[in-house]
Amino acid sequence: MTKNCHNDYKMKFTTDEEFPDLSQHNNHMAKALTKEIYEKLRGKSTPSGFTLDDVIQTGVDNPGHPFIMTVGCVVGDGECYEVFKDLLDIVICDRHSGYKPTDKHRTDLNYENLKGGDDLDPNYVLSSRVRTGRSIKGFTLPPHNSRGERRAIEKLSIEALASLEGEFKGKYYPLDGMTDAEQEQLIADHFLFDKPVSPLLTCAGMARDWPDARGIWHNENKTFLVWVNEEDHLRVISMQKGGNMKEVFRRFCVGLQKIEAIFMKHDHGFMWNEHLGYLLTCPSNLGTGLRGGVHVKLPKLSTHAKFEEILTRLRLQKRGTGGVDTASVGGVFDISNADRLGSSEVEQVQLVVDGVKLMVEMEKKLEKGESIDGMIPAQK
Amino acid sequence: MRYHAEYPDLRKHNNCMASNLTPAIYAKLCDKATPNGYTLDQAIQTGVDNPGHPFIKTVGMVAGDEESYEVFGDLINPVIKERHNGYDPLNMKHPTDLDSSKIHSGLFDERYVLSSRVRTGRSIRGLSLPPACSRAERREVERVVVDALAGLKGDLTGRYYSLTQMTEKEQQQLIDDHFLFDKPVSPLLTCAGMARDWPDGRGIWHNNEKTFLIWVNEEDHTRVISMEKGGNMKRVFDRFCKGLKERLIQERGWEFMWNERLGYILTCPSNLGTGLRAGVHVKLPLLSKDPRFSKILDNLRLQKRGTGGVDTAAVGGVFDISNLDRLGHSEVQLVQTVIDGVNYLIECEKKLEKGQDIKVPPPIKQFK
């Protein structure tokens, strides 16, 4: 039985008969998909059986919002980025500020290349965090993987993480096996992740078989955390209170590289190529997949007329303190890098470090009633 | 050994699929697919994702096409047997009878019965079911059905409202009439893939008199509903049978999914056979408080629901009373069972009003 015999069956209908109605839609996929592209790609599938209809289903089911542009597509395996490049290259270019199919992405996880970052004023910068995702070669991704694959990923991950020592010594908590006490603690620490409810994720099939083979690992110090089999194979998070982003980034790079070395020993390195960097489920997370950010108090700057422009020029984005799509509370904002693809980890974290340092200085100036006009940065 | 790594963890589950799936059955079926490419993993996904409730046993699997009932028979047949009180698809035949002239005593006392309703579903043979259908197939179902309904005349003359194209005014009217259906939110349905591409290919047809209504491409290809205020169940069933004439689609080269083992084929195994739920909204304030109420309903092969439908509470002593069974009895038999049963319940209520005692009726013979 071939995995794509369902797709073969669909081919007896014409392109016109199958083409989705995207007239109400506002997402990157809906903008990029034409009947010509659909006609060209609809008969294809990756070796694991993922098809164009699978890629776009989440974007068809979720028309989006007039103000917020979602991606509207996902991949089921690493090969999708090649097999469906006629669609995905356009989506990637649109989402990642003009990134071309011929561009090369830089990877730099050498934390010593980061300048400064250990002196952000803790009176303003309340906490610092860096996260990314990783996909494990040889397995399909959350929209597509079977229970067997997901369990194998979990098993490999547990093995890899169990071998970490020193500051990285920690423990794994499977979602389906934790005690009530463990669950309470993980919730109190804000570590526990829930079954996805966002239709962006559920329509892409990422919540199937929940909570089978999902879990959370963290070190004893609670400064390094790994999510297994949520929206990506692995989500890796380094964090701590205060403004020492340098230390957070050091731990991030060291931990990631230790984990990768163990996976490579088992012939299951991370999915990566020199055009797209690290391959993840959502095209928005390609490249570094990195979001490095701080929770920072900017009550005056955030109400300044030029706040948005300053952020844009610094290549930063703001979110509320609850994360994406939440509001800020008490003038405290989550400020992080806007870019993922086309610049390296060091470069992106550098932008955060430099940008936040500048914004804190601006905040202090505004507190004294002085103007910040002379400090507005050029476009980075 | 691949099946061993893939076998779902069903330890916390309480649904018919989980009760009947075994590693041996899984190993036998996991590599099979229907001609359209639908697989066992797809059929059981909803049951894996929704462990169920200790008190309410859901079915836990769906069919993606007509052939699913054959290809995955080793699992579906025991599920059917459990859900339909011992009906064995391998040994028994399901009777279909839509001759409404056979119904008697179908006029209820309208001091008690507020409304009467009969619903069922029909699937168009040759097109995949809602869990698996492509956009083209769904649109084809819509085309076939809308075309056929245009052939209805007299008191059944009506029109179609596509979900993607209705005006705001039309939408408001349909809401006021309580006809409009929404995108499914129940995870039982969404995990089975039935909400894909919403609202493409979905719509509502109803006759001008608003007594005959068809939902297109919701949980089944079609859901067919005949209803009216008051207690004239005979007329409701007459209209139901008249509107369901397969001739309308046969003239265009199509037919309904049906076979003599399973009757009418629908998405959920719980709706096989007649797919029929005939019911009334009836005032039973005294009887419903009697401790024997549940037993009476049971013996009459009836079930109660609140007036909002499945999983709602009763309001003001008014209950939705309908048939429990779907498979193994014909449409005429089931509607007669409801008529006889509801008449009995009304007699009980009247007796209690006069301070007289009531009797629990003997149980109706089942085929178990």
XYZ file of C-alpha atoms in Angstrom:
748
model
C 0.000 0.000 0.000
C 1.523 3.295 -1.007
C 1.083 6.067 1.485
C -0.285 8.473 -1.070
C -2.983 6.366 -2.695
C -5.512 8.806 -1.257
C -3.813 11.592 -3.170
C -3.786 9.483 -6.350
C -7.526 9.027 -5.892
C -8.023 12.786 -5.651
C -6.186 13.328 -8.931
C -9.223 12.125 -10.852
C -10.826 15.466 -9.988
C -9.688 18.568 -11.857
C -7.661 21.397 -10.374
C -10.702 23.652 -10.567
C -12.790 21.144 -8.642
C -10.227 20.794 -5.843
C -8.816 24.314 -5.609
C -9.632 25.814 -2.194
C -11.857 28.867 -1.830
C -9.470 31.478 -0.404
C -11.596 34.538 -1.087
C -11.996 35.354 2.625
C -8.432 34.537 3.525
C -5.528 36.629 4.760
C -2.447 34.473 5.327
C 0.872 33.964 3.505
C -0.249 30.706 1.910
C -3.454 32.239 0.526
C -1.461 35.146 -0.925
C 1.040 32.853 -2.591
C -1.094 29.979 -3.859
C -2.325 30.257 -7.451
C -4.179 27.702 -9.556
C -1.025 27.249 -11.611
C 1.054 26.372 -8.550
C -1.724 24.139 -7.217
C -1.940 22.344 -10.577
C 1.810 21.806 -10.658
C 2.167 20.496 -7.099
C -1.081 18.696 -6.276
C 0.054 15.372 -7.738
C 3.295 15.302 -5.776
C 4.087 13.878 -2.391
C 7.191 13.547 -0.270
C 8.663 10.053 0.284
C 6.751 9.829 3.576
C 3.480 10.663 1.823
C 2.880 14.317 2.736
C 1.025 16.244 0.035
C 0.242 19.829 -0.935
C -3.265 19.557 0.511
C -1.671 18.467 3.811
C 0.687 21.470 3.717
C -2.080 24.012 3.188
C -4.942 22.521 5.240
C -4.296 24.739 8.274
C -4.327 27.835 6.070
C -7.554 26.800 4.352
C -9.257 26.131 7.704
C -8.031 29.375 9.316
C -8.729 32.374 7.097
C -6.795 34.651 9.414
C -7.313 38.165 10.595
C -7.210 41.405 8.615
C -4.419 42.752 10.838
C -2.418 39.660 11.720
C -0.803 37.717 8.907
C -0.316 34.061 9.819
C 1.758 31.692 7.720
C -1.096 29.390 6.721
C 0.983 26.300 5.967
C 3.189 23.735 7.689
C 5.537 20.963 6.620
C 5.229 17.286 7.477
C 8.864 16.415 6.918
C 12.157 18.009 5.861
C 11.639 17.093 2.198
C 8.572 19.342 1.915
C 10.770 22.403 1.623
C 12.134 20.912 -1.622
C 9.105 19.131 -3.073
C 6.771 22.120 -2.520
C 9.331 24.854 -3.058
C 7.216 26.536 -5.746
C 4.804 27.526 -2.991
C 7.041 27.597 0.072
C 9.773 29.777 -1.480
C 7.194 32.517 -2.007
C 5.838 32.141 1.527
C 9.378 32.192 2.941
C 10.328 35.266 0.919
C 7.213 37.100 2.084
C 7.542 36.092 5.716
C 11.297 36.564 5.996
C 11.731 40.022 4.514
C 12.627 39.140 0.940
C 14.774 36.030 1.557
C 15.586 34.598 -1.889
C 15.828 30.946 -2.972
C 19.506 31.535 -3.688
C 20.328 33.106 -0.309
C 22.517 31.335 2.228
C 21.799 31.299 5.943
C 24.496 31.705 8.585
C 24.629 29.535 11.698
C 26.755 30.767 14.604
C 26.310 29.175 18.027
C 29.654 30.382 19.356
C 28.502 32.345 22.392
C 31.904 33.987 22.764
C 31.131 36.024 19.657
C 28.421 37.900 21.547
C 29.645 41.306 22.727
C 28.372 42.534 26.063
C 24.951 41.353 27.183
C 25.961 40.883 30.798
C 25.195 44.401 31.889
C 21.531 45.039 31.137
C 20.131 47.054 34.051
C 18.156 44.620 36.269
C 16.037 47.521 37.516
C 14.463 47.492 34.083
C 15.220 44.081 32.617
C 13.317 41.589 34.740
C 14.165 38.378 32.920
C 16.045 37.052 29.891
C 15.260 34.085 27.688
C 16.394 32.395 24.468
C 14.415 29.648 22.752
C 14.654 27.655 19.579
C 13.434 24.405 18.084
C 15.095 21.402 16.561
C 13.887 18.655 14.257
C 15.467 15.230 14.398
C 16.654 13.712 11.115
C 15.028 10.448 10.117
C 11.580 11.268 11.489
C 8.606 13.109 10.082
C 7.298 16.220 11.827
C 4.384 16.781 14.260
C 1.722 17.383 11.578
C 2.466 13.972 10.073
C 4.327 11.678 12.439
C 2.841 8.432 13.673
C 2.642 7.294 17.304
C 5.610 5.006 16.691
C 7.765 7.856 15.406
C 6.736 10.186 18.194
C 7.608 7.564 20.792
C 10.969 6.925 19.156
C 11.691 10.665 19.262
C 10.770 10.745 22.943
C 12.966 7.729 23.702
C 15.964 9.260 21.922
C 15.386 12.585 23.643
C 15.164 11.026 27.100
C 18.423 9.158 26.478
C 20.195 12.240 25.218
C 19.021 14.451 28.056
C 19.714 11.839 30.719
C 23.373 11.844 29.806
C 23.817 15.555 30.537
C 25.799 16.520 33.621
C 26.888 19.442 35.763
C 24.692 22.503 35.238
C 22.684 20.426 32.741
C 21.809 17.561 35.039
C 18.050 17.252 35.076
C 14.897 15.157 34.888
C 12.239 14.243 32.330
C 8.513 14.459 33.117
C 6.298 12.618 30.614
C 2.956 14.381 30.280
C 1.152 11.121 30.744
C 3.035 9.906 33.773
C 3.713 12.812 36.089
C 2.341 12.826 39.615
C -0.105 15.495 40.750
C 2.647 17.087 42.828
C 5.012 17.209 39.849
C 2.276 18.708 37.714
C 1.553 21.422 40.308
C 5.229 22.319 40.463
C 5.626 22.510 36.698
C 2.579 24.768 36.478
C 3.920 26.998 39.274
C 7.238 27.252 37.432
C 5.366 28.143 34.206
C 7.000 25.161 32.499
C 4.027 22.950 31.775
C 2.649 23.063 28.243
C -0.903 22.117 27.439
C -2.583 20.292 24.619
C -2.729 22.843 21.802
C -6.118 24.512 21.470
C -5.209 26.987 18.771
C -6.933 25.880 15.555
C -3.753 26.953 13.724
C -2.113 23.908 15.320
C -5.029 21.483 15.676
C -6.053 21.844 12.020
C -2.491 20.886 11.119
C -2.840 17.635 13.053
C -0.318 18.458 15.761
C -2.504 17.465 18.717
C -3.147 13.904 17.561
C -2.812 11.112 20.158
C -2.286 13.661 22.965
C -0.568 13.238 25.433
C 1.207 10.159 24.071
C 5.015 10.653 24.012
C 4.909 14.300 25.060
C 6.934 15.602 27.985
C 9.071 18.219 29.614
C 12.668 18.026 30.712
C 14.449 20.631 32.823
C 17.718 20.933 34.706
C 17.857 21.112 38.502
C 18.460 24.876 38.464
C 15.356 25.375 36.307
C 17.351 27.484 33.836
C 17.355 25.065 30.867
C 14.178 23.443 29.625
C 13.251 21.144 26.736
C 9.742 20.453 25.403
C 9.387 17.137 23.592
C 6.834 16.620 20.794
C 4.772 19.767 21.167
C 4.748 21.934 18.018
C 8.221 20.710 17.028
C 10.251 17.619 17.902
C 12.180 19.677 20.455
C 11.825 23.182 21.802
C 14.893 24.273 23.773
C 14.696 27.139 26.244
C 17.354 28.839 28.343
C 16.227 31.461 30.836
C 16.786 33.238 34.146
C 15.668 36.265 36.097
C 17.525 39.541 35.545
C 19.406 40.966 32.585
C 22.387 38.686 32.063
C 21.562 37.701 28.488
C 25.201 36.745 27.954
C 24.907 33.948 30.501
C 21.530 32.826 29.137
C 22.972 32.650 25.627
C 26.090 30.800 26.825
C 23.999 28.133 28.502
C 21.749 27.971 25.413
C 24.648 27.350 23.024
C 26.506 24.925 25.266
C 23.388 22.907 26.083
C 22.238 22.749 22.467
C 25.586 21.576 21.242
C 25.846 18.891 23.911
C 22.386 17.604 22.957
C 23.171 17.674 19.259
C 26.371 15.707 19.761
C 24.435 12.901 21.456
C 21.783 12.763 18.727
C 24.507 12.652 16.065
C 26.141 9.691 17.799
C 22.853 7.830 17.223
C 22.825 8.896 13.550
C 19.937 11.251 14.211
C 21.427 14.733 13.909
C 19.291 17.830 13.549
C 17.632 18.794 10.263
C 19.639 21.642 8.730
C 20.735 22.921 5.351
C 22.775 25.920 4.263
C 19.872 27.661 2.531
C 17.184 27.380 5.236
C 19.233 26.734 8.370
C 17.384 24.616 10.939
C 14.202 23.084 9.510
C 11.125 23.341 11.714
C 7.398 22.619 11.357
C 6.343 26.193 10.686
C 8.120 28.153 7.941
C 8.163 31.155 10.298
C 10.711 29.354 12.481
C 13.271 28.552 9.791
C 16.877 29.683 10.026
C 17.839 29.995 13.647
C 14.328 29.260 14.935
C 15.565 31.581 17.645
C 13.574 34.006 19.713
C 15.781 35.766 22.190
C 14.092 38.255 24.431
C 13.649 40.031 27.713
C 10.822 41.202 29.922
C 11.630 44.892 30.302
C 9.929 47.844 32.004
C 9.371 50.621 29.468
C 6.318 52.521 30.676
C 7.418 55.859 29.221
C 9.076 54.703 26.039
C 6.193 52.406 25.170
C 3.824 55.377 25.050
C 6.225 57.528 23.023
C 5.052 58.337 19.502
C 8.172 56.794 17.962
C 8.130 53.484 19.921
C 6.978 51.317 16.998
C 9.450 52.952 14.638
C 12.306 52.448 17.072
C 11.439 48.759 17.355
C 11.270 48.367 13.580
C 14.617 50.052 13.093
C 16.194 47.893 15.770
C 14.710 44.766 14.108
C 12.855 43.934 17.299
C 9.249 43.042 18.075
C 7.110 43.521 21.158
C 4.674 41.134 22.795
C 2.733 41.184 26.049
C 4.186 39.366 29.029
C 1.944 36.356 28.375
C 3.753 35.756 25.094
C 2.391 35.956 21.554
C -1.018 37.624 21.200
C -1.194 38.917 24.804
C -1.232 42.447 26.181
C 1.494 44.070 28.227
C 0.880 44.557 31.932
C 2.237 47.467 33.999
C 4.360 48.818 31.177
C 6.371 45.575 31.039
C 6.981 44.271 27.541
C 8.432 41.155 26.029
C 11.002 42.466 23.511
C 12.672 40.004 21.135
C 14.308 39.679 17.722
C 11.991 39.906 14.725
C 14.216 37.939 12.337
C 14.816 34.225 12.166
C 16.238 33.522 8.713
C 19.174 35.185 6.998
C 21.168 36.091 10.099
C 22.912 33.993 12.708
C 22.067 33.241 16.322
C 24.851 35.526 17.534
C 23.707 38.330 15.241
C 20.087 38.052 16.360
C 20.902 37.976 20.074
C 23.340 40.858 19.526
C 20.475 42.926 18.128
C 18.419 42.172 21.217
C 21.248 43.002 23.605
C 22.181 46.261 21.837
C 18.597 47.275 21.184
C 17.363 46.691 24.707
C 20.390 48.515 26.145
C 19.538 51.531 23.990
C 15.847 51.436 24.888
C 16.634 51.332 28.618
C 18.821 54.405 28.171
C 15.959 56.089 26.337
C 13.586 55.189 29.160
C 15.953 56.749 31.685
C 16.183 59.920 29.589
C 12.403 60.165 29.374
C 12.182 59.715 33.149
C 14.349 62.835 33.515
C 12.059 64.700 31.135
C 14.692 64.873 28.434
C 14.200 64.300 24.721
C 15.313 61.155 22.961
C 15.240 62.615 19.436
C 19.004 62.477 19.140
C 19.044 58.801 20.064
C 16.709 57.429 17.392
C 18.752 54.731 15.670
C 19.264 54.195 11.951
C 17.610 51.148 10.332
C 19.701 48.071 11.209
C 6.849 -5.539 14.815
C 5.901 -2.117 13.468
C 2.390 -2.452 14.823
C 3.716 -2.857 18.337
C 5.389 0.560 18.286
C 2.258 2.087 16.755
C -0.429 0.571 18.974
C -2.358 3.375 20.694
C -2.302 3.786 24.464
C -5.947 3.224 25.393
C -5.582 2.602 29.120
C -7.543 5.705 30.098
C -10.155 5.244 27.402
C -13.833 4.428 27.621
C -15.323 4.155 24.130
C -16.519 1.279 21.933
C -13.392 1.365 19.770
C -11.097 1.104 22.795
C -13.168 -1.754 24.214
C -12.908 -3.778 21.047
C -9.501 -3.012 19.553
C -6.819 -5.575 20.321
C -3.150 -5.780 19.267
C -4.091 -8.745 17.063
C -6.820 -6.812 15.243
C -4.544 -3.779 14.922
C -1.733 -5.895 13.479
C -4.109 -7.416 10.954
C -5.636 -4.128 9.772
C -2.992 -1.450 10.233
C -1.487 -1.827 6.757
C -4.783 -1.997 4.933
C -6.526 0.850 3.174
C -9.811 1.312 1.360
C -9.609 1.888 -2.423
C -9.710 5.632 -1.719
C -6.747 5.347 0.632
C -8.492 5.606 4.015
C -6.661 3.766 6.809
C -7.369 2.215 10.207
C -5.345 4.879 12.005
C -7.573 7.507 10.447
C -10.753 5.638 11.397
C -9.754 5.345 15.064
C -8.041 8.738 15.473
C -11.115 10.347 17.035
C -11.321 7.577 19.631
C -7.620 7.829 20.451
C -7.854 11.614 20.834
C -11.039 11.522 22.929
C -10.745 9.068 25.803
C -14.385 9.542 26.728
C -16.213 9.785 29.992
C -16.728 7.092 32.624
C -20.519 7.452 32.318
C -20.964 8.186 28.636
C -19.647 5.653 26.176
C -18.965 7.190 22.785
C -18.305 5.120 19.659
C -14.695 6.209 19.191
C -14.364 5.596 15.453
C -15.781 6.731 12.125
C -15.925 5.545 8.531
C -14.155 7.537 5.805
C -16.104 5.847 3.014
C -18.518 2.992 2.378
C -15.707 0.464 2.003
C -14.413 1.215 5.520
C -17.214 -0.933 6.905
C -15.841 -3.863 4.912
C -12.071 -3.342 5.057
C -12.060 -2.646 8.820
C -14.867 -5.099 9.563
C -12.812 -6.994 12.147
C -12.991 -3.932 14.377
C -16.175 -2.218 13.224
C -18.387 -5.315 13.503
C -17.804 -5.859 17.233
C -18.192 -2.090 17.742
C -21.541 -2.242 15.939
C -22.612 -5.256 17.969
C -21.794 -3.486 21.239
C -23.383 -0.195 20.252
C -26.540 -1.713 18.760
C -27.456 -4.104 21.550
C -26.172 -7.317 20.100
C -27.036 -6.776 16.412
C -24.576 -8.973 14.554
C -23.787 -7.647 11.059
C -22.320 -10.986 10.052
C -25.476 -12.972 10.735
C -28.398 -10.581 10.561
C -30.262 -8.512 8.011
C -31.544 -5.017 8.562
C -35.133 -4.280 7.413
C -35.828 -1.023 5.569
C -39.454 0.135 5.456
C -40.436 3.672 4.525
C -44.127 2.977 3.901
C -45.658 5.539 6.245
C -49.214 4.304 5.540
C -48.514 1.486 7.987
C -48.393 3.881 10.946
C -51.395 4.016 13.293
C -52.375 6.233 16.226
C -49.885 8.843 15.133
C -51.801 11.840 16.514
C -50.708 12.814 20.006
C -52.635 14.721 22.644
C -51.441 18.267 22.023
C -51.984 19.271 25.620
C -48.799 17.276 26.218
C -46.890 16.989 22.935
C -45.542 20.367 21.831
C -43.678 19.298 18.694
C -42.828 16.245 16.593
C -39.748 15.511 14.572
C -38.088 12.738 12.560
C -34.502 12.897 11.343
C -32.108 10.659 9.494
C -29.072 10.877 7.236
C -28.219 9.710 3.746
C -24.879 9.216 2.036
C -24.291 9.396 -1.699
C -22.688 6.200 -2.984
C -19.359 6.710 -4.758
C -18.241 9.764 -2.777
C -16.136 9.661 0.401
C -17.695 10.545 3.745
C -17.021 13.768 5.719
C -13.944 12.479 7.599
C -12.139 11.740 4.327
C -13.768 13.608 1.471
C -11.762 16.044 -0.611
C -13.064 19.519 -1.467
C -14.071 18.287 -4.930
C -16.038 15.370 -3.497
C -17.793 17.570 -0.961
C -18.749 20.042 -3.680
C -20.013 17.133 -5.777
C -22.221 15.957 -2.888
C -23.599 19.480 -2.645
C -24.275 19.618 -6.388
C -25.987 16.225 -6.519
C -28.189 16.956 -3.512
C -29.164 20.503 -4.474
C -29.970 19.340 -8.001
C -32.196 16.556 -6.692
C -34.010 18.759 -4.188
C -34.925 21.158 -6.964
C -37.201 18.351 -8.156
C -39.390 18.452 -5.031
C -42.850 19.901 -5.601
C -46.035 20.934 -3.805
C -45.618 21.335 -0.046
C -42.004 20.255 -0.421
C -41.017 23.100 -2.778
C -38.088 24.945 -1.282
C -34.639 26.420 -1.732
C -30.987 26.016 -0.826
C -28.829 28.391 1.217
C -25.117 27.838 0.763
C -23.098 28.649 3.890
C -20.503 30.502 1.833
C -22.988 32.611 -0.085
C -25.982 33.381 2.089
C -26.719 37.039 2.774
C -26.688 38.469 6.299
C -30.475 38.692 6.193
C -30.827 35.065 5.159
C -28.394 34.045 7.877
C -30.373 35.895 10.533
C -33.631 34.278 9.394
C -32.103 30.820 9.523
C -30.817 31.504 13.026
C -34.253 32.735 14.140
C -35.829 29.581 12.714
C -33.220 27.501 14.593
C -32.145 25.976 11.266
C -28.601 27.257 10.945
C -25.865 24.816 11.882
C -22.404 25.931 12.929
C -18.904 24.710 12.297
C -18.492 21.690 14.584
C -16.609 22.429 17.785
C -16.974 19.041 19.433
C -13.555 17.358 19.404
C -15.364 14.085 18.638
C -16.033 15.568 15.190
C -13.018 17.836 14.663
C -10.514 15.105 15.502
C -12.180 13.001 12.814
C -11.491 15.713 10.241
C -15.127 16.640 9.607
C -14.626 20.405 9.876
C -11.967 20.650 7.172
C -12.317 23.429 4.593
C -15.304 24.919 6.478
C -17.646 26.344 5.189
C -16.870 25.175 1.649
C -19.629 22.940 0.204
C -21.917 23.269 3.239
C -25.472 24.525 3.245
C -29.069 24.211 4.307
C -32.104 23.469 2.214
C -35.661 23.864 3.490
C -39.145 23.913 2.037
C -41.155 27.127 1.996
C -43.341 25.869 4.842
C -40.271 25.219 7.018
C -41.369 21.664 7.823
C -38.717 19.786 5.818
C -35.045 20.603 6.198
C -31.813 19.182 4.824
C -28.282 19.853 6.094
C -25.624 19.346 3.458
C -22.115 18.219 4.370
C -22.230 18.667 8.115
C -21.499 15.393 9.942
C -22.957 13.329 7.090
C -23.448 13.973 3.379
C -27.050 14.849 4.241
C -29.146 15.077 7.372
C -32.869 15.030 6.606
C -35.349 16.471 9.079
C -39.132 16.588 9.026
C -40.810 18.510 11.818
C -43.739 20.612 12.927
C -45.278 22.065 16.037
C -47.917 19.951 17.683
C -48.538 16.204 17.846
C -49.188 15.043 14.291
C -46.335 12.539 14.110
C -48.145 10.691 11.300
C -47.992 13.727 9.045
C -44.362 14.370 10.006
C -43.443 10.805 9.055
C -45.530 10.961 5.847
C -43.645 14.042 4.745
C -40.348 12.460 5.782
C -40.900 9.398 3.596
C -42.153 11.474 0.684
C -39.108 13.745 0.750
C -36.641 10.896 1.005
C -37.505 9.415 -2.366
C -34.292 8.055 -3.779
C -35.812 8.358 -7.260
C -34.735 12.009 -7.318
C -31.037 11.163 -7.260
C -31.450 7.913 -9.192
C -32.779 9.871 -12.153
C -29.400 11.531 -12.209
C -27.407 8.321 -11.957
C -26.705 8.297 -8.229
C -27.876 6.175 -5.327
C -27.700 6.103 -1.537
C -25.147 4.019 0.339
C -27.104 1.023 1.608
C -26.657 -2.705 2.076
C -28.809 -5.408 3.601
C -26.491 -6.059 6.569
C -26.090 -2.476 7.736
C -28.991 -0.589 6.180
C -28.148 3.032 5.358
C -24.431 3.757 5.655
C -23.492 6.894 7.599
C -20.280 8.360 9.004
C -20.737 7.218 12.584
C -21.454 3.540 13.282
C -24.063 4.682 15.820
C -26.252 5.943 12.974
C -26.333 2.793 10.855
C -29.502 1.009 9.880
C -32.261 3.567 9.759
C -30.108 6.440 11.051
C -33.483 7.468 12.377
C -34.303 9.453 15.476
C -38.020 10.119 15.829
C -39.019 12.198 18.774
C -41.303 14.658 20.474
C -41.065 17.498 22.937
C -43.549 16.403 25.592
C -44.655 17.786 28.969
C -44.181 15.155 31.670
C -43.688 17.130 34.893
C -45.152 14.467 37.188
C -43.914 11.333 35.451
C -40.386 12.685 35.139
C -40.187 12.979 38.910
C -41.422 9.436 39.448
C -38.541 7.112 40.398
C -39.773 4.582 37.832
C -39.400 7.030 34.922
C -36.027 5.720 33.687
C -37.142 2.103 33.849
C -40.334 2.891 31.950
C -38.352 4.611 29.226
C -35.888 1.727 29.066
C -38.596 -0.896 28.685
C -40.282 1.167 25.984
C -36.909 1.432 24.145
C -36.986 5.208 24.467
C -34.421 7.765 25.579
C -34.803 11.189 27.089
C -32.836 14.342 26.290
C -33.204 17.960 27.299
C -35.005 20.295 24.938
C -31.685 21.584 23.577
C -30.945 18.113 22.170
C -28.184 15.682 23.081
C -26.306 16.480 26.308
C -28.720 19.256 27.453
C -31.074 19.475 30.442
C -34.878 19.476 30.426
C -36.632 22.783 31.015
C -40.035 23.128 32.689
C -40.737 19.413 32.753
C -40.546 19.286 28.950
C -38.502 16.411 27.590
C -37.241 15.315 24.218
C -38.299 11.648 24.001
C -37.057 9.525 21.086
C -36.199 5.974 20.028
C -33.054 4.355 21.408
C -32.519 1.938 18.541
C -31.309 2.580 15.007
C -30.260 -0.772 13.551
C -32.145 -4.020 13.288
C -35.590 -2.466 13.177
C -37.222 -0.681 10.270
C -38.210 2.982 10.105
C -41.897 2.079 10.394
C -41.190 -0.138 13.417
C -39.146 2.540 15.190
C -41.642 5.335 14.594
C -44.472 3.074 15.772
C -42.406 2.276 18.878
C -42.094 5.997 19.602
C -45.792 6.579 18.999
C -46.856 3.704 21.225
C -44.313 4.642 23.860
C -45.160 8.335 24.007
C -48.869 7.525 24.157
C -48.107 5.285 27.131
C -46.103 8.048 28.828
C -48.973 10.502 28.344
C -51.392 7.974 29.859
C -49.050 7.689 32.849
C -48.923 11.455 33.235
C -52.726 11.666 33.120
C -53.027 8.910 35.717
C -50.602 10.696 38.036
C -52.558 13.929 37.587
C -55.632 12.092 38.907
C -53.659 10.570 41.757
C -53.857 7.105 40.257
C -50.971 4.674 40.177
C -49.013 3.755 37.085
C -47.460 0.503 35.900
C -44.019 -0.160 34.497
C -44.674 -1.803 31.111
C -42.995 -5.105 30.241
C -39.802 -4.690 28.195
C -40.186 -4.766 24.426
C -38.552 -7.857 22.921
C -35.021 -7.263 21.668
C -33.014 -9.493 19.384
C -30.089 -9.912 21.819
